[in-house]
Coordinates of C-alpha atoms and ligand atoms in Angstrom, one line a residue:
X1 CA 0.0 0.0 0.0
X2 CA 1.4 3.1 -1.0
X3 CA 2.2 5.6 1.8
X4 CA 2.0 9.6 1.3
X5 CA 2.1 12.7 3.5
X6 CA -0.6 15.2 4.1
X7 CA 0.7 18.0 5.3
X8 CA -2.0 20.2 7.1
X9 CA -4.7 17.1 7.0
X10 CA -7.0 17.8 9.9
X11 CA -7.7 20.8 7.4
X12 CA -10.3 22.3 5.3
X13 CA -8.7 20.3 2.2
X14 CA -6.3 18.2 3.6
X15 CA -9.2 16.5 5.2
X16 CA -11.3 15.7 2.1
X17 CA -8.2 15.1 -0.1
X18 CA -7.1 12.6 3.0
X19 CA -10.5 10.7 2.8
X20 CA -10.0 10.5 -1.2
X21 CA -6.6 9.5 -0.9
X22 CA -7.7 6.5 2.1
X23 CA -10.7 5.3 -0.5
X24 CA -8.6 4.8 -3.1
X25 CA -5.9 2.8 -1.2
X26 CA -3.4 4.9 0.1
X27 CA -1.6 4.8 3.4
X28 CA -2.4 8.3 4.7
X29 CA 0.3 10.2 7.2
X30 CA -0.9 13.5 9.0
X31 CA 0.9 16.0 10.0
X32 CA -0.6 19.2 11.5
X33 CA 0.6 22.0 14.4
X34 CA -3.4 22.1 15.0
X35 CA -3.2 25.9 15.2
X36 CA -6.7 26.2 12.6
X37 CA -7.8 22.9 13.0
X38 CA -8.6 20.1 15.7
X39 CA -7.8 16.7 16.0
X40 CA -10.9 15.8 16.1
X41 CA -11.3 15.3 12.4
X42 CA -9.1 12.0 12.2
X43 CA -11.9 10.6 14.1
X44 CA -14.7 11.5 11.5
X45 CA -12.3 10.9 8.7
X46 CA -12.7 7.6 10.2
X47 CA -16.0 7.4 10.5
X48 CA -16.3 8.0 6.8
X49 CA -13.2 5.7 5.4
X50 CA -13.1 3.0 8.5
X51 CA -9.2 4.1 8.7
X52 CA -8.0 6.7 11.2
X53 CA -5.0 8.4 9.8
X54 CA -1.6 7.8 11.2
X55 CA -1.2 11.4 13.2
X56 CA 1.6 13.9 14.5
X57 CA 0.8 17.0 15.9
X58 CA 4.0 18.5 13.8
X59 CA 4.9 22.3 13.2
X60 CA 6.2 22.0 9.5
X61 CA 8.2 25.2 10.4
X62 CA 10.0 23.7 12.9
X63 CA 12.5 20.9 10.8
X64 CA 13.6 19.2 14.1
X65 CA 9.8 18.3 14.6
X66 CA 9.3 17.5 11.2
X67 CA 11.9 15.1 10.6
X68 CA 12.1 13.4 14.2
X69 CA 8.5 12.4 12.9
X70 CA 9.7 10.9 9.8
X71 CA 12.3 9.1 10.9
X72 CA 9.4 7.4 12.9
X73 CA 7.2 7.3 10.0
X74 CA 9.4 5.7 7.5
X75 CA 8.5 4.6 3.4
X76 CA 6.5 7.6 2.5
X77 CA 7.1 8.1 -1.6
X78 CA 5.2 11.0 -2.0
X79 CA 3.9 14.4 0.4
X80 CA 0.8 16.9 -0.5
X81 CA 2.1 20.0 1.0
X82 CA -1.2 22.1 3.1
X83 CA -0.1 23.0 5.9
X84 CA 0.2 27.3 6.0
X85 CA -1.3 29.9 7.2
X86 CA -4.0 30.9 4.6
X87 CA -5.7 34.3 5.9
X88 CA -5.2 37.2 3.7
X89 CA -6.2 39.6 5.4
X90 CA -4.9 38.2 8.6
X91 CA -1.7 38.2 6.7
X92 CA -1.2 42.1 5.7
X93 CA -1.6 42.7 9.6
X94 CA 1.4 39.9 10.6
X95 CA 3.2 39.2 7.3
X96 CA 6.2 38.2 9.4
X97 CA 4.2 35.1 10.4
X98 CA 3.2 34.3 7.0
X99 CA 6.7 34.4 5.4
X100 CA 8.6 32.7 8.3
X101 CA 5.7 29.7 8.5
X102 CA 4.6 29.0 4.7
X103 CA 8.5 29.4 3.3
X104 CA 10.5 28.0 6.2
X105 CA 7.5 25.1 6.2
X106 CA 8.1 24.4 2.1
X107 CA 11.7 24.5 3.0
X108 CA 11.7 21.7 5.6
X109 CA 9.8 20.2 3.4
X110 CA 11.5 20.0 0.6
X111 CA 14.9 18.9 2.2
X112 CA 12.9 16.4 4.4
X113 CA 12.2 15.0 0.6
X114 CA 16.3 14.4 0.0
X115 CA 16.4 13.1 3.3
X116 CA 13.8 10.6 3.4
X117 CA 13.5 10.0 -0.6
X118 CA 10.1 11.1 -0.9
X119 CA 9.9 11.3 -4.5
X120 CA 6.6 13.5 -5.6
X121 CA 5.4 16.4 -4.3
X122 CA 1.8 18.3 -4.5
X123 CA 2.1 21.8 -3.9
X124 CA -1.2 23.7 -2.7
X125 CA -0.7 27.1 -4.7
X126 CA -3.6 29.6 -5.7
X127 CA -5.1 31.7 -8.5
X128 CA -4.2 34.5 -5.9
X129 CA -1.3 34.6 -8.2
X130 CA -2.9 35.7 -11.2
X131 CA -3.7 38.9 -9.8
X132 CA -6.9 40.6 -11.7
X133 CA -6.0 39.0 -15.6
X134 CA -5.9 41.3 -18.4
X135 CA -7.3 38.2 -20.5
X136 CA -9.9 35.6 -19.2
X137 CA -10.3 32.5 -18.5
X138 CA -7.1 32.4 -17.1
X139 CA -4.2 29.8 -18.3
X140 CA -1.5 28.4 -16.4
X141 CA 0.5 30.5 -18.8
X142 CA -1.1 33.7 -17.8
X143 CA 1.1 36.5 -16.3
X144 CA 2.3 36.3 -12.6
X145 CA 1.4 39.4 -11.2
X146 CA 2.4 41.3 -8.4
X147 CA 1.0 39.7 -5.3
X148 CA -2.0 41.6 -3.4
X149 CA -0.9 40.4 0.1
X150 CA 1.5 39.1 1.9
X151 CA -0.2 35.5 1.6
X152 CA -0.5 35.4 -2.1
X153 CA 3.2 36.5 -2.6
X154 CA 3.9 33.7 0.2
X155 CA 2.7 31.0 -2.6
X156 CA 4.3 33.0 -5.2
X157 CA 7.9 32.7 -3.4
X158 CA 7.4 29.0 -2.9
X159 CA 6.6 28.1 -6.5
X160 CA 9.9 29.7 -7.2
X161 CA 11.9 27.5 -4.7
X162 CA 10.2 24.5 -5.9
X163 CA 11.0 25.8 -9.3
X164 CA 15.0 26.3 -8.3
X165 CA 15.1 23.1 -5.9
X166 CA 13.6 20.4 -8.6
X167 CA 16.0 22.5 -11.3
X168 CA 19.1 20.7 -9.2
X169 CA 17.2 17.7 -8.0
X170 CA 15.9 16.0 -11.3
X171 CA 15.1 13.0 -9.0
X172 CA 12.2 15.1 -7.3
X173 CA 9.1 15.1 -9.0
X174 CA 6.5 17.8 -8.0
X175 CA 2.8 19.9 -9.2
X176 CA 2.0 23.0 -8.1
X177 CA -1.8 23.0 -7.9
X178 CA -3.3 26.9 -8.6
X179 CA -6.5 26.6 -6.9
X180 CA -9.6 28.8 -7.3
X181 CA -12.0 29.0 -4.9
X182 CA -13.3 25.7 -2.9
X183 CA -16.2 25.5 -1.8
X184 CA -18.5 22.8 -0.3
X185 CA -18.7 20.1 2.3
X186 CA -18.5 16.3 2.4
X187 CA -21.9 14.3 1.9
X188 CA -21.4 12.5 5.3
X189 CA -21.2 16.3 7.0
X190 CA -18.8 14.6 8.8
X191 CA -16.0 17.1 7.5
X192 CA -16.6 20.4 6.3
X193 CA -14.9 24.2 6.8
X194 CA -14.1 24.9 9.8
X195 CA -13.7 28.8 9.9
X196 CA -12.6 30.1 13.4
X197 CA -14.3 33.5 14.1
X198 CA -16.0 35.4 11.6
X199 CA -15.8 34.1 8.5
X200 CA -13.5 35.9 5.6
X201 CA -14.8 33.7 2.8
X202 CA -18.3 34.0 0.9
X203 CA -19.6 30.7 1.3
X204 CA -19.4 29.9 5.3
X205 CA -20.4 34.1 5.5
X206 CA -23.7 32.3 3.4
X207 CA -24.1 29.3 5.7
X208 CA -23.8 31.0 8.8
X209 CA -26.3 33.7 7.9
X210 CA -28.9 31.1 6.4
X211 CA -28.1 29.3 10.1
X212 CA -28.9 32.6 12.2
X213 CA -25.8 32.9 13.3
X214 CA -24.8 36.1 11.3
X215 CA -27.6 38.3 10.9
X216 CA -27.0 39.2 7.3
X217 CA -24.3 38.8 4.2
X218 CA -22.9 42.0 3.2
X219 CA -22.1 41.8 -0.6
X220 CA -19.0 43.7 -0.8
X221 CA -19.6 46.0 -3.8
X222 CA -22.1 45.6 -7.0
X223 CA -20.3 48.1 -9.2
X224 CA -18.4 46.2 -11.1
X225 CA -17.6 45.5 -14.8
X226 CA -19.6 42.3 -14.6
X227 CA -23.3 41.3 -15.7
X228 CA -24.9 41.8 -12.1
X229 CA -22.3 44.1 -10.4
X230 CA -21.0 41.5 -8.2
X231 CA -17.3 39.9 -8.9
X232 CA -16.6 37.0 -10.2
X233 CA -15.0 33.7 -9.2
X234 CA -14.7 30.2 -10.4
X235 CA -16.2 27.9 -7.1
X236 CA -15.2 24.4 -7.1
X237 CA -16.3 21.6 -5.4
X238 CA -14.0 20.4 -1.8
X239 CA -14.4 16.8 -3.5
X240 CA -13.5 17.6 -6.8
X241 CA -10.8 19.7 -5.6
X242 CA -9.1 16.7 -3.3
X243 CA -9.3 14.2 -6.5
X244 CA -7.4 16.8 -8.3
X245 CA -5.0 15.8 -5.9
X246 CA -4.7 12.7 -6.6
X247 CA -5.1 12.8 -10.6
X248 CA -1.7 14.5 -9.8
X249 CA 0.4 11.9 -7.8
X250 CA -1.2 9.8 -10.2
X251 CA 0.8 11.3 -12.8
X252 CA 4.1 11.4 -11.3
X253 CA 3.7 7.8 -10.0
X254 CA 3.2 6.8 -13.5
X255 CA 6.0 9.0 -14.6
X256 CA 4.0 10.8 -17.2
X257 CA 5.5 14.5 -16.6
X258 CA 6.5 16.4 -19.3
X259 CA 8.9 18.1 -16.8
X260 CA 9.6 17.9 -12.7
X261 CA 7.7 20.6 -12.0
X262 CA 4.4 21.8 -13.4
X263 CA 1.6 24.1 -12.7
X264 CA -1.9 23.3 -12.8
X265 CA -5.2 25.4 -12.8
X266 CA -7.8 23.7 -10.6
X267 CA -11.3 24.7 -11.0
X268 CA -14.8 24.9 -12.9
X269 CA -14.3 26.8 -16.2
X270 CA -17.3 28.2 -15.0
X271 CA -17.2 32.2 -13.6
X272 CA -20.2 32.9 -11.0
X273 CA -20.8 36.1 -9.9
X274 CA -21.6 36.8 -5.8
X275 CA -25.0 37.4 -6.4
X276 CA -25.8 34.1 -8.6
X277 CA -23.6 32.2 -5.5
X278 CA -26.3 33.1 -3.2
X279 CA -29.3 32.2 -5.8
X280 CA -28.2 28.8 -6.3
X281 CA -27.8 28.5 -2.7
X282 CA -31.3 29.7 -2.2
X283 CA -32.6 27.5 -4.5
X284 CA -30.3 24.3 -3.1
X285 CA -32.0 24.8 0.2
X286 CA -35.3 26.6 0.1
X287 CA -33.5 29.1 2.6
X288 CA -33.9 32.8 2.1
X289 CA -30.8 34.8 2.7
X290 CA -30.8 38.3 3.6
X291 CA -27.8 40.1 2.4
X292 CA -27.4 43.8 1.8
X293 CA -25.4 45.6 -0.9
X294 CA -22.5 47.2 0.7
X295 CA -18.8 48.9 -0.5
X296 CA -15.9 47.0 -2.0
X297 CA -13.6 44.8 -0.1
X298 CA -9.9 46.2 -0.1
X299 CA -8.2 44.1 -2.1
X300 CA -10.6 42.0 -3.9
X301 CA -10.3 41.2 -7.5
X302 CA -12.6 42.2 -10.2
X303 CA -13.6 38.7 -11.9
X304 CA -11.3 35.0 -12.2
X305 CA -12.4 32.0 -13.9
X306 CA -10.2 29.1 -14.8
X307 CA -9.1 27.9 -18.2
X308 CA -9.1 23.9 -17.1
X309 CA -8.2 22.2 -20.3
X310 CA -4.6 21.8 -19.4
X311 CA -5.9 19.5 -16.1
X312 CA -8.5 18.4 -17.7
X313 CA -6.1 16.7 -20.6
X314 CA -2.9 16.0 -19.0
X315 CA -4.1 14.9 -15.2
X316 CA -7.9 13.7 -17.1
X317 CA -9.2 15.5 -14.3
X318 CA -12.1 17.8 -14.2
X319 CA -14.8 19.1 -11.8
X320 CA -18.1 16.9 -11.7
X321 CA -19.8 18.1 -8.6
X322 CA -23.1 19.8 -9.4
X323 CA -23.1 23.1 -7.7
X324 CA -26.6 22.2 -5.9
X325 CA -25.2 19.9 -4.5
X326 CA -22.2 21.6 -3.2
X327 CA -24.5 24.2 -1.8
X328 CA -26.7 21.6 -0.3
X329 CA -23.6 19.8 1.2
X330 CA -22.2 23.1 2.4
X331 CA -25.7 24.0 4.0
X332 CA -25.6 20.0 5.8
X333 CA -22.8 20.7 7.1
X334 CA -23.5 23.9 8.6
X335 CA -26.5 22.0 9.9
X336 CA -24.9 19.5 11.8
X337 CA -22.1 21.9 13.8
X338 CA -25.4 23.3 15.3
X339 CA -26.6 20.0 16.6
Ligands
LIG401 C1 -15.4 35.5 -2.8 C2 -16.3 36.7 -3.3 C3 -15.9 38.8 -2.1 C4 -17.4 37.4 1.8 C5 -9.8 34.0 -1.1 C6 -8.3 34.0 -1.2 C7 -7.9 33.0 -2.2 C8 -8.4 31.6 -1.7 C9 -9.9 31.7 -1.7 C10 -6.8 30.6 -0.4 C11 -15.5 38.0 -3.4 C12 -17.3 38.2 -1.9 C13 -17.0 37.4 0.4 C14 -18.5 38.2 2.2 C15 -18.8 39.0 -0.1 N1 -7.9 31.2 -0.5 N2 -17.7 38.2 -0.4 N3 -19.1 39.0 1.3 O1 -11.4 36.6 -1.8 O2 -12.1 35.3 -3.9 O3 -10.4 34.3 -2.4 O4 -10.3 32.7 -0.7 O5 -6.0 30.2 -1.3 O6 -6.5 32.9 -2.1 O7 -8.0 35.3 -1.7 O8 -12.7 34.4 -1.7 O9 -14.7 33.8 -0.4 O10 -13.3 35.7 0.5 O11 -14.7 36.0 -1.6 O12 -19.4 39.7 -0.9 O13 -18.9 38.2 3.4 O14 -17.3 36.9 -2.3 O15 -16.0 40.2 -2.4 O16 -16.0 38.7 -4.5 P1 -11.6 35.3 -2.5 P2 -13.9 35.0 -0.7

């Protein structure tokens, strides 16, 4: 049974991407400092896959930690890298935090991989670093631009150090997955987001306020170049985002790269603007939401949608999930926190 690291499993995606990973035969490894997440999530990722992942509450950050574990943990081949802190916002405020944990983390990582001959990496990146595109649907040759936080230009950095470390280590294989935005929950509602505090992101904001527990959804700005106003983004399913994981280490386990490192766009094709988000969630779930029209949100972006024929061709990947039923699994989940 093949054995791979999750870096950051306990996890909004590291959890779903672990219960993919366990249902399709892998020997799944956590490691996770537990700082946005809890540890009870191995337990429901057992409850869904019968297996409880093999667990060390590890700061990736810290390399002592890190490879003290591994030596305990030996015959891993390949490591999806999630752990990092993810908050934009949170990161213009403390960007020391974000550059000293997401690059020293990818660091340890990647020399724990000459250490331990883990041969394939799968790199969490994001269509953070796009930027606002002159042209869309955006390729994974579309221009880097600068970064709009100190997160974004965290996975912009890294991306380049894979690019420089696998440029002097042909024997380390590794994808850089460009994320747009996940969404969703699993069916069980046994795993799902986890936001601490008020949510940042659109679709919790949603959940929460259908639940009561927000009194109402401000939509941050409707004067945009787009049909309705609101911006634009391409959603994609939790579940169809963690297979995209594994349509990756599929490839390098089967040796099919064209290169040792590649970049791939991960999501829909499909651009939905905020106001259509919350429609198809109202029509999911038969819940009304109230939301009000507010100002723009520093920093967001104008409108991003994925081109996905590169994924869809080379990993023969591509997003299935109706978005009902992401919204409906999304709302379930919410559900069942409150029970
Ligand atoms: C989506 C849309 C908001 C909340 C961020 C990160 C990105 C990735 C995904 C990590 C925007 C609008 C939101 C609300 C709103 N994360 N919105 N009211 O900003 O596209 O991307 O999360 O990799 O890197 O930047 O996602 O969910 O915050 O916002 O109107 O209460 O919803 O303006 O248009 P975003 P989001």
């Amino acid at each position: 049974m093949k054995k791979i690291l999750v870096t950051g499993g306990t996890g909004f995606i590291g959890s779903h991407t672990t219960v993919e990973l366990q249902q399709k035969g892998y020997q799944v490894v956590i490691v996770d400092n537990l700082s946005n997440s809890s540890a009870e999530v191995l337990d429901n990722i057992a409850k869904i896959t019968g297996v409880k992942p093999v667990f060390g509450k590890v700061d990736v950050a810290d390399k002592q930690q890190l490879f003290d574990f591994l030596k305990q943990n030996p015959g891993i081949e390949s490591v999806i890298h999630f752990a990092a802190s993810k908050a934009v916002g949170e990161s213009v405020q403390v960007p020391l935090k974000y550059y000293r944990n997401n690059i020293n983390g990818l660091i340890n990582i990647l020399e724990a991989m000459k250490e331990f001959k883990i041969s394939n990496l799968v790199f969490s990146s994001s269509c953070t670093v796009y930027g606002q595109p002159e042209k869309l649907p955006v390729t994974e040759q579309s221009p880097i631009q600068p970064a709009l936080s100190p997160y974004g230009n965290t996975k912009q950095i890294n991306e380049e150090i894979i690019r420089d470390f696998v440029k002097v280590n042909p024997d380390v294989h590794a994808i850089a997955l460009r994320y747009f935005n996940p969404i969703g929950a699993h069916p069980s509602s046994l795993i799902g987001e986890l936001p601490l505090g008020v949510p940042a992101n659109l679709v919790p904001f949603i959940t929460q306020t259908a639940a009561g527990i927000r009194q109402c959804l401000s939509v941050f700005g409707n004067d945009y170049d787009t049909p309705d106003g609101t911006p634009i983004r391409d959603y994609i399913d939790i579940i169809d985002l963690a297979n995209a994981h594994i349509a990756a280490i599929n490839r390098m386990e089967e040796s099919k790269q064209k290169q040792n490192l590649e970049f791939f766009n991960i999501g829909t094709g499909n651009g939905l603007s905020v106001l259509q988000l919350i429609k198809a969630f109202e029509e999911a779930t038969g819940v009304k939401l109230n939301y009000k029209i507010v100002g723009r949100r520093e920093g967001d972006i104008e409108k991003v949608w994925a081109d996905t024929s590169f994924a869809n061709k080379e990993l023969g990947w591509k997003a299935v999930v109706p978005l009902k039923e992401t919204m409906l699994n999304a709302w379930n989940w919410q559900k069942s926190l409150m029970k």
